[in-house]
Structure formats: structure tokens, C-alpha cells
Coordinates of C-alpha atoms in Angstrom, one line a residue:
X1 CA 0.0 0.0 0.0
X2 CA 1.4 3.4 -1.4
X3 CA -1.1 7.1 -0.8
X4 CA -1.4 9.4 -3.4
X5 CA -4.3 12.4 -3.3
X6 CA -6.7 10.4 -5.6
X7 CA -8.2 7.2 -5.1
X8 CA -7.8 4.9 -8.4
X9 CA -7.9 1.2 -9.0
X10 CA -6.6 0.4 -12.7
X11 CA -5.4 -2.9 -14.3
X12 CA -1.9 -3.3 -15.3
X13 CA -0.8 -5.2 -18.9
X14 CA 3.0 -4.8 -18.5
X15 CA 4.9 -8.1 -18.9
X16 CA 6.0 -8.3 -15.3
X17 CA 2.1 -7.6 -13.6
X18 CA 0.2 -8.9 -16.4
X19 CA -3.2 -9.2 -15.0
X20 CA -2.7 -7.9 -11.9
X21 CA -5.0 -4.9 -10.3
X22 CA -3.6 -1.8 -9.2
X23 CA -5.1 0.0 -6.4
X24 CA -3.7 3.9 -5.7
X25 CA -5.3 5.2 -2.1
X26 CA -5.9 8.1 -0.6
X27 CA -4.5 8.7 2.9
X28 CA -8.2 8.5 4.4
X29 CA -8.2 5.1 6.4
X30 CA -11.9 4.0 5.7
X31 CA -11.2 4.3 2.3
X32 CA -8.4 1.8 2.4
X33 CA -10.0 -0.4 4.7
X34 CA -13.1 -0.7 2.5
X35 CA -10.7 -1.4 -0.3
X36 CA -9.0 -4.4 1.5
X37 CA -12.5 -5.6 2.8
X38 CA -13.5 -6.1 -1.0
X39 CA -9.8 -7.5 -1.8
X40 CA -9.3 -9.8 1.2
X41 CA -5.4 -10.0 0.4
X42 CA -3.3 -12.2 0.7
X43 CA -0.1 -10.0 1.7
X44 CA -0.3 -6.6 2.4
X45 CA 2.7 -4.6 2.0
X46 CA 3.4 -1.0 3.7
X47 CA 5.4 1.6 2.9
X48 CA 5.2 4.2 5.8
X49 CA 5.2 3.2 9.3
X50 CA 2.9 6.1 10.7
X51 CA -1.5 5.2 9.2
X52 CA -1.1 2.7 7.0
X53 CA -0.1 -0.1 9.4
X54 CA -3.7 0.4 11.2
X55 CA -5.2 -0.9 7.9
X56 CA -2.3 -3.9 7.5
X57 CA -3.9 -5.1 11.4
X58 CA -7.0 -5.3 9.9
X59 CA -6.2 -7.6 7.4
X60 CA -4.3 -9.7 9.8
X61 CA -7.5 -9.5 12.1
X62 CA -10.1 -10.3 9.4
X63 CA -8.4 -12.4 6.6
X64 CA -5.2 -13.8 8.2
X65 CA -3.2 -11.7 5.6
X66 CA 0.4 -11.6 5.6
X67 CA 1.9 -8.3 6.4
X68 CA 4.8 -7.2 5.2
X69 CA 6.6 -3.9 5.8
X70 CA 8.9 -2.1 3.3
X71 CA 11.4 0.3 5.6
X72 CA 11.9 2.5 3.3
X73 CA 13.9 5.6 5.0
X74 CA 15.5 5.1 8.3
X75 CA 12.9 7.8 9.8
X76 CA 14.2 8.1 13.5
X77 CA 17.4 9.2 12.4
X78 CA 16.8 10.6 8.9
X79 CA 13.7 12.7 9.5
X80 CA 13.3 12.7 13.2
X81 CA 16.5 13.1 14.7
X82 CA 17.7 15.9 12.2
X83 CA 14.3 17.6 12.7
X84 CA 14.5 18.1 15.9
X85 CA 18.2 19.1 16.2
X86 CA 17.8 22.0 14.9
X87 CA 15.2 22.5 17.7
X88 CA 16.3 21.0 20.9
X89 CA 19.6 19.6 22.4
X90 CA 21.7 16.7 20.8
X91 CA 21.0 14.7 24.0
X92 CA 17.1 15.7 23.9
X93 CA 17.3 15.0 19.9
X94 CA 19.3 11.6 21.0
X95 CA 16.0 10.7 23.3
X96 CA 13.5 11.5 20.8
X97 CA 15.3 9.1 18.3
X98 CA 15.3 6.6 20.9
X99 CA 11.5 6.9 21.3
X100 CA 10.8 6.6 17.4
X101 CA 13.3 3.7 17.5
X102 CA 11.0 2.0 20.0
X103 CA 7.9 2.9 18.4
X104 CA 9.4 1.4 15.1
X105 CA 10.5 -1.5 17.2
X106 CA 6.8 -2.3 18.6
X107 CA 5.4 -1.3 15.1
X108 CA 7.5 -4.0 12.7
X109 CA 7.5 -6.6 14.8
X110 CA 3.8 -6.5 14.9
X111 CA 4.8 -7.4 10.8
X112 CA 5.6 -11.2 9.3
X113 CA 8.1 -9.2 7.5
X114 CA 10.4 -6.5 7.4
X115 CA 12.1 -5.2 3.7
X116 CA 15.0 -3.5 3.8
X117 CA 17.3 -2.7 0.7
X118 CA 21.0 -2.3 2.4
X119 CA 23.0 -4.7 4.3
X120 CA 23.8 -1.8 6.8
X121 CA 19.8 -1.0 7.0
X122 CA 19.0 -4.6 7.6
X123 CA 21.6 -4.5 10.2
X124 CA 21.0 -1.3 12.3
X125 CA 16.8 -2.6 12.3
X126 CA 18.1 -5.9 14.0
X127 CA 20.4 -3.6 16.8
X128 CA 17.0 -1.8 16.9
X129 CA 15.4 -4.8 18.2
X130 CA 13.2 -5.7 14.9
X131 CA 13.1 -8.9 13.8
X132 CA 12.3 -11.4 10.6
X133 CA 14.2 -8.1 8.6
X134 CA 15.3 -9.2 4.8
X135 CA 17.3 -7.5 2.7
X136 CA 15.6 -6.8 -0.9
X137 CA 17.2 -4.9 -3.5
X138 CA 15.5 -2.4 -5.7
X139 CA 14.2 -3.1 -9.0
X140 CA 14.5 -0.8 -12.0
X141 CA 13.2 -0.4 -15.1
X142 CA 16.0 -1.1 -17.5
X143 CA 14.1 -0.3 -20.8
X144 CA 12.6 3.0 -19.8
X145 CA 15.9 3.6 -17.8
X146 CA 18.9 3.0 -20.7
X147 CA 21.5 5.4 -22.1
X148 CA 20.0 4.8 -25.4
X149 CA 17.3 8.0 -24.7
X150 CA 20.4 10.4 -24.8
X151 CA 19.4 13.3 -26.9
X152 CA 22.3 15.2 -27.8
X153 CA 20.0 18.2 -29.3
X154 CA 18.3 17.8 -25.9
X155 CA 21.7 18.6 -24.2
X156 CA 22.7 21.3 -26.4
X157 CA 18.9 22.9 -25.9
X158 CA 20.1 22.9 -21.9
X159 CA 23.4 25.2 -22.6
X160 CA 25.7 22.3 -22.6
X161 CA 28.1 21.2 -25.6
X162 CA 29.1 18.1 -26.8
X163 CA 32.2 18.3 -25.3
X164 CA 30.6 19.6 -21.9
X165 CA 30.0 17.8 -18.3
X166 CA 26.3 17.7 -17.7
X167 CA 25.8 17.0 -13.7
X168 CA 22.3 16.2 -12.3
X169 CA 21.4 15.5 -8.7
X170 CA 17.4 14.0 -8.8
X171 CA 15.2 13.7 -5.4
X172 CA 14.0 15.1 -2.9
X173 CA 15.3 18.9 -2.3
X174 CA 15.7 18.7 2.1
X175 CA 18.2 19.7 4.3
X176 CA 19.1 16.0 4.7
X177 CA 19.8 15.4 1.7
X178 CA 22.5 17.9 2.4
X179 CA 21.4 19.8 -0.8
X180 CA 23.3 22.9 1.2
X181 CA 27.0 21.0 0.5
X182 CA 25.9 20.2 -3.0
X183 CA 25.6 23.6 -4.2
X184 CA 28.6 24.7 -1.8
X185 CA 30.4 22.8 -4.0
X186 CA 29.5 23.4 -7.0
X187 CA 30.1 27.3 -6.1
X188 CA 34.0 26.1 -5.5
X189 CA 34.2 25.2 -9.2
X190 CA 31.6 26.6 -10.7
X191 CA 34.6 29.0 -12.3
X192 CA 36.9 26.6 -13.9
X193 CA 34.5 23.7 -14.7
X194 CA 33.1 23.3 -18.1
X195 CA 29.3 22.4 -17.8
X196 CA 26.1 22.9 -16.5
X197 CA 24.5 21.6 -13.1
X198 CA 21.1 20.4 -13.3
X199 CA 18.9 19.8 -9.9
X200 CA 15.7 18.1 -10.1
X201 CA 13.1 17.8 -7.3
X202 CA 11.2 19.5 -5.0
X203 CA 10.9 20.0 -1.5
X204 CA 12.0 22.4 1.5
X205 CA 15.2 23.6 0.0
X206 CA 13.8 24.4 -3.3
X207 CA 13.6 28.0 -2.5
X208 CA 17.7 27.8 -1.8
X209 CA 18.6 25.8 -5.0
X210 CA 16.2 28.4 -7.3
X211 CA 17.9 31.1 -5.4
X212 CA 21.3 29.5 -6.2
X213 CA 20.4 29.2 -9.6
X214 CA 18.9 33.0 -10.5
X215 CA 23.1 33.8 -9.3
X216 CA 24.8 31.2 -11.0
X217 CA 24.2 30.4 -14.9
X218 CA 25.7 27.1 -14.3
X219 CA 23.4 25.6 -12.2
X220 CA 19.6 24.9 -13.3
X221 CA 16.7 24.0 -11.9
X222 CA 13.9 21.7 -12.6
X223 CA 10.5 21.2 -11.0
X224 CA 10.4 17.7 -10.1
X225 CA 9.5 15.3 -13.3
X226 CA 6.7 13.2 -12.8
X227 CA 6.9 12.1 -16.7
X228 CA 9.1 9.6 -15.9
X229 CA 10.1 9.2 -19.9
X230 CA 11.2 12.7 -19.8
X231 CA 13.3 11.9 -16.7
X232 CA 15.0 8.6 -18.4
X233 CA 16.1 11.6 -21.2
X234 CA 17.7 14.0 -18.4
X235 CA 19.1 11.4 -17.2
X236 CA 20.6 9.6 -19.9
X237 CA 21.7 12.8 -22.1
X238 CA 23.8 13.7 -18.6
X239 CA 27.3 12.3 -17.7
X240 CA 27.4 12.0 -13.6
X241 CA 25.2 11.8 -11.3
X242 CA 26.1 13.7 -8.4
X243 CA 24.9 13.8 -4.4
X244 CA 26.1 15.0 -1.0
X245 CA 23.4 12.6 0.9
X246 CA 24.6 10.3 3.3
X247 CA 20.7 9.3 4.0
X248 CA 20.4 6.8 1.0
X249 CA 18.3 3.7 2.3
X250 CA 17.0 3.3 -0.9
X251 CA 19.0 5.1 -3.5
X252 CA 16.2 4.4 -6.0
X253 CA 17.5 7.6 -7.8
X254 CA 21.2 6.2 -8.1
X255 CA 19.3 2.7 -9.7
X256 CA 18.1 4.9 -12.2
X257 CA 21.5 7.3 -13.0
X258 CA 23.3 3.7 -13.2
X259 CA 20.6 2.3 -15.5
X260 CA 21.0 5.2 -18.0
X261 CA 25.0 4.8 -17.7
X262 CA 26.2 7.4 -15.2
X263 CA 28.9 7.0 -12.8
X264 CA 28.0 8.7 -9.5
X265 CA 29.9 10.8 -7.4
X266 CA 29.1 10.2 -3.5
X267 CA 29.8 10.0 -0.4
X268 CA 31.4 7.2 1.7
X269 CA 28.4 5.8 3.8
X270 CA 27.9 2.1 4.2
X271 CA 25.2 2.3 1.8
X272 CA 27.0 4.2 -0.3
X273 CA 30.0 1.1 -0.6
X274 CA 27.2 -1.0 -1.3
X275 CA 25.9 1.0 -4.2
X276 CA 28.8 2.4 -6.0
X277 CA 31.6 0.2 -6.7
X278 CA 34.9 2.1 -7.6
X279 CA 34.4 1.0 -11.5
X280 CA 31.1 2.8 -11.6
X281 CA 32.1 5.9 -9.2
X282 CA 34.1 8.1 -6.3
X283 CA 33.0 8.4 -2.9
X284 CA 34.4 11.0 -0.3
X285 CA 33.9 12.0 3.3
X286 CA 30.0 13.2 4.3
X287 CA 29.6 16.9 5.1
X288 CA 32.7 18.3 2.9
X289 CA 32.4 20.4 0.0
X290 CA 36.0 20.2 -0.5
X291 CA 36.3 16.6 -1.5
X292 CA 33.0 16.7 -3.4
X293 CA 34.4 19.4 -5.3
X294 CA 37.3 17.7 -6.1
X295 CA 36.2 15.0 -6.9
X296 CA 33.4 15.9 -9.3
X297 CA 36.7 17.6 -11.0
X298 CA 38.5 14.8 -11.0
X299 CA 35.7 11.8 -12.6
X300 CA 34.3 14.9 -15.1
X301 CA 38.1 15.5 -16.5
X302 CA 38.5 11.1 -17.2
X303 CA 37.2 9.5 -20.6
X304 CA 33.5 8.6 -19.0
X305 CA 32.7 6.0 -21.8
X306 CA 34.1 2.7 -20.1
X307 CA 32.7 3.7 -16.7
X308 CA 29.7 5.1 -18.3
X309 CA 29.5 1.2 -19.6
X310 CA 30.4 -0.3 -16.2
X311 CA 27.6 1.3 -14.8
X312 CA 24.9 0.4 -16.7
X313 CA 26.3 -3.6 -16.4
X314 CA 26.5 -2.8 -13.0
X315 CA 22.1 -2.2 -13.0
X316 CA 21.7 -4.9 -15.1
X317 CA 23.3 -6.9 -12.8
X318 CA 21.8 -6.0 -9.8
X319 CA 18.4 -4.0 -10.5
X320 CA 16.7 -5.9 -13.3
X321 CA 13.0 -6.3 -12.4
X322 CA 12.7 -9.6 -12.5
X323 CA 15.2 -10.4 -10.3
X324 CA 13.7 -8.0 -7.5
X325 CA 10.4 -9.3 -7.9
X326 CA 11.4 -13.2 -8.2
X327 CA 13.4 -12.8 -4.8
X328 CA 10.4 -11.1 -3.5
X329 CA 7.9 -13.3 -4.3
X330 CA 10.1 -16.0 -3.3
X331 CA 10.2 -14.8 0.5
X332 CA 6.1 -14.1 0.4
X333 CA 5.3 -17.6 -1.0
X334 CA 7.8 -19.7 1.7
X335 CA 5.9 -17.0 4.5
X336 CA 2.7 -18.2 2.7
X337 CA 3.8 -21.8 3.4
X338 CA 4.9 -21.3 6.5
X339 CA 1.7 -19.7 8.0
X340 CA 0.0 -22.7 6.1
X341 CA 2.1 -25.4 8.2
X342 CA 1.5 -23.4 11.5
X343 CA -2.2 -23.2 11.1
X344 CA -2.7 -27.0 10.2
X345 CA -0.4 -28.3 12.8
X346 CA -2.4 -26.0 15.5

């Protein structure tokens, strides 16, 4: 289960949900729970840990449904922590993670299932005290997401010439994201480097970046794209996919840079390791313009085709749909099983 601001149910032909229904909710809980009432599901899987959990109990309750929940953000440290620190105390913003930490705690292991998509993730929810955690990586589309939709009229229409550096940063535009050492960056070499920076998103920040931008003909910004064929084209027409973030849990971003060929300059998270080999990328410390700077010098003045190559093996390798979705199904139809055994041998 996924909100969105409009409540749609629509049938899916695509060769990996052929068949399947489609159900977009609203964020009003009746309307969900009437949906599942009809559905009587089999699994339920979440995606936010705050409502929609209240409507996965009820399936549990009524149908003996399977619920699974996908952590998608590390929320007590990512959103809650940082939000309040710029409030309170570190050891007062250090108690209030601790409390979101417990309610996460007593909310997933409600679950028959936790998702997680880094080794690091899965291991900080089992300090946590969460159990039955998997790890699951992402799937991406490889055929919408390709370097064949470069469009090198498309580039040139953006400023940048053929023998330019196009950067782009996608996602959300927040102060964890650490959009703040992205652009301080970018300002540190903004005079010598030979391209354009494009950023993409929207969210709190968005005023700063626009702000940056109206100063600085080199950077430029985008709404956020919602067309996701005209974001497979930014993509693919740029040549590095760039981010100061060390909040990446899911990185679904970076899949989709890779997928279209671009190497990725990072930071050096755990995640991060996990995402970017060093054939397909540079990592450096969190929190330092400096060595972002650098390196975004450094990767933008090397030949870019092999790595550009390396990373798109390096998604077909790892994110191709239907291995995310066989591994998934996989672990839902041994819970299925499972729950089977249990309940005949009670």
C-alpha cells in the first residue's frame, strides 16, 4: 500500500504484472479499509510506518493476511533526529530518536516481515530490536531507464556542448539530503568547470537551489519530473550523477542514473559502498564540499565511456525487475507456506 491524493484502482498489462489490479489510495483510512474488505489480500505490504499499518492489522485481524513492511527511510534518524536538532539539544534529539526507535521496534514486529534494501539498513533494524528483517534490493526499469534515450539536441537545448559535463542530482530537495553541501560545492568550481549543473526535485530547499540558480548560470533548476520518460532523457543525455546525501536507504535515484550509464559521485556511507563500486564511481567524506568538489573535477576530466559502460552492467546486474520481484515473491510464497504449516499443525 502506497497514498497518493486520488483514489484509483486500474489494471496493469506490463509483462512483469500482467493481469494484476492496481489499487492507488488516498491517505483516508476507511477508504483503504473498504478497499481491502473487497480484496481480502493475501499480503499486504506498507510503505510508511505512521496510518497505514492500522489498515495492514486489519487484514491480519479479518483475513489472516500476511503483512509485510517495506522500511523504506530510516525515519528516527533521517527525518526525526535531524528535525529536531535543529530545535532541541543533541542529548534531547538523541532521546527522541530513541523513542521513534522504540515505536518502530513495537510497530515492525507487529509485521511477518520486514524489507529493507541495504546490508547496513537490515543491520541497524536488527540492533533496533526488529526482527524477521530481509534484505531486498531495488528493481528498476531497464528499458525505460537505458543510455540509449540520450538526446544530444536535448543537451545542447540545456546550454551544454558536446564536449561539456552535464551534472544532475534527482530527489527530494531537504536539508538531509544535504542539498546545502551540494551547491557549496559546485560554487568552488563553478569558475573553472566546463558544464552545467542540473537539480531536479522538489521539496523544503527548493527555495535555496532556485535562489542559487537565478546567481549562478551554471546551475539549473527543474521542477520535479513526474513524466518519468522525460526523466530517463535528463538522465541519460547527462554524464554524472552527483549527491552530498549520506541518508540513501533506498538510492532508488542512483538505480536509475546507473541504468541510464552514469557513474555517480558520492559519499562514503555504508550504503553508499554498497551502491557504487569504484568502477562505476568516487566516494568521499560526508559533510565536505571540499572533497566533493574535487572530486566531481576529477571523474568529469576522465574518458566517461568505459565507466559510463560499467555502470549500466553494474544495474543490469543487480536491478533488473525480474530479479527483485522473483526474490520477492520468493520470500512471500515460503511466508505463505509457513503460516500454512502453523495453522494446520495448530
Amino acid at each position: 500500500i502506497e497514498t497518493d491524493s486520488n483514489l484509483k484502482t486500474y489494471h496493469v498489462s506490463s509483462r512483469y504484472f500482467s493481469g494484476t489490479r492496481m489499487s492507488r489510495f488516498s491517505g483516508r483510512l476507511d477508504k483503504i479499509i473498504s478497499i481491502l474488505r473487497a480484496e481480502r489480500p493475501s499480503v499486504v505490504e506498507l510503505g510508511s510506518p505512521y496510518i497505514l499499518p492500522y489498515a495492514g492489522y486489519y487484514c491480519q485481524r479479518h483475513f489472516a493476511s500476511l503483512l509485510v513492511g517495506f522500511y523504506h527511510t530510516d525515519f528516527p534518524m533521517a527525518n526525526i533526529e535531524s528535525a529536531v536538532g535543529k530545535i532541541f539539544s543533541a542529548n534531547m534529539s538523541q532521546g527522541i530518536r530513541k523513542v521513534a526507535e522504540s515505536y518502530a521496534r513495537n510497530t515492525y514486529n507487529r509485521f511477518d516481515m520486514t524489507l529493507a534494501v541495504s546490508r547496513k539498513l537490515v543491520r541497524k533494524l536488527q540492533r533496533t530490536g526488529i526482527e524477521r528483517v530481509r534484505k531486498l534490493k531495488l528493481g528498476v526499469d531497464l528499458e525505460l531507464f537505458t543510455p540509449m534515450r540520450r538526446d544530444w539536441e536535448y543537451r545542447r537545448s540545456l546550454g551544454v556542448g558536446d564536449e561539456e559535463t552535464l551534472l544532475i542530482y534527482s530527489g527530494r530537495l531537504k536539508r538531509e539530503k544535504r542539498i546545502d553541501v551540494l551547491l557549496d560545492a559546485f560554487k568552488m568550481i563553478s569558475e573553472y568547470f566546463r558544464g552545467k549543473l542540473i537539480i531536479t526535485g522538489d521539496g523544503p530547499c527548493r527555495s535555496s537551489v532556485i535562489k542559487t540558480s537565478q546567481r549562478m548560470h551554471k546551475i539549473e533548476y527543474f521542477p520535479v519530473l513526474t513524466d518519468r520518460n522525460k526523466l530517463a532523457r535528463l538522465l541519460a543525455s547527462a554524464d554524472i550523477y552527483v549527491t552530498a546525501s549520506p541518508y540513501e536507504n533506498l538510492g532508488l535515484s542512483i538505480h536509475q542514473a546507473q541504468a541510464c550509464g552514469l557513474p555517480v559521485v558520492g559519499v562514503a556511507t555504508d550504503v553508499f559502498k554498497d551502491l557504487v563500486p569504484d568502477s562505476v564511481g568516487v566516494l568521499g567524506p560526508v559533510d565536505s564540499p571540499h572533497d566533493l568538489a574535487l572530486n566531481i573535477m576529477s571523474l568529469s576530466s576522465q574518458d566517461l565511456r568505459s565507466m559510463r559502460n560499467s555502470a549500466r552492467t553494474w544495474a543490469e546486474d543487480n536491478y533488473s525487475w525480474e530479479k527483485t520481484f522473483s526474490h520477492q515473491f520468493r520470500l512471500y510464497e515460503r511466508l505463505l507456506r509457513r503460516k500454512a504449516k502453523n495453522f494446520h499443525e495448530n
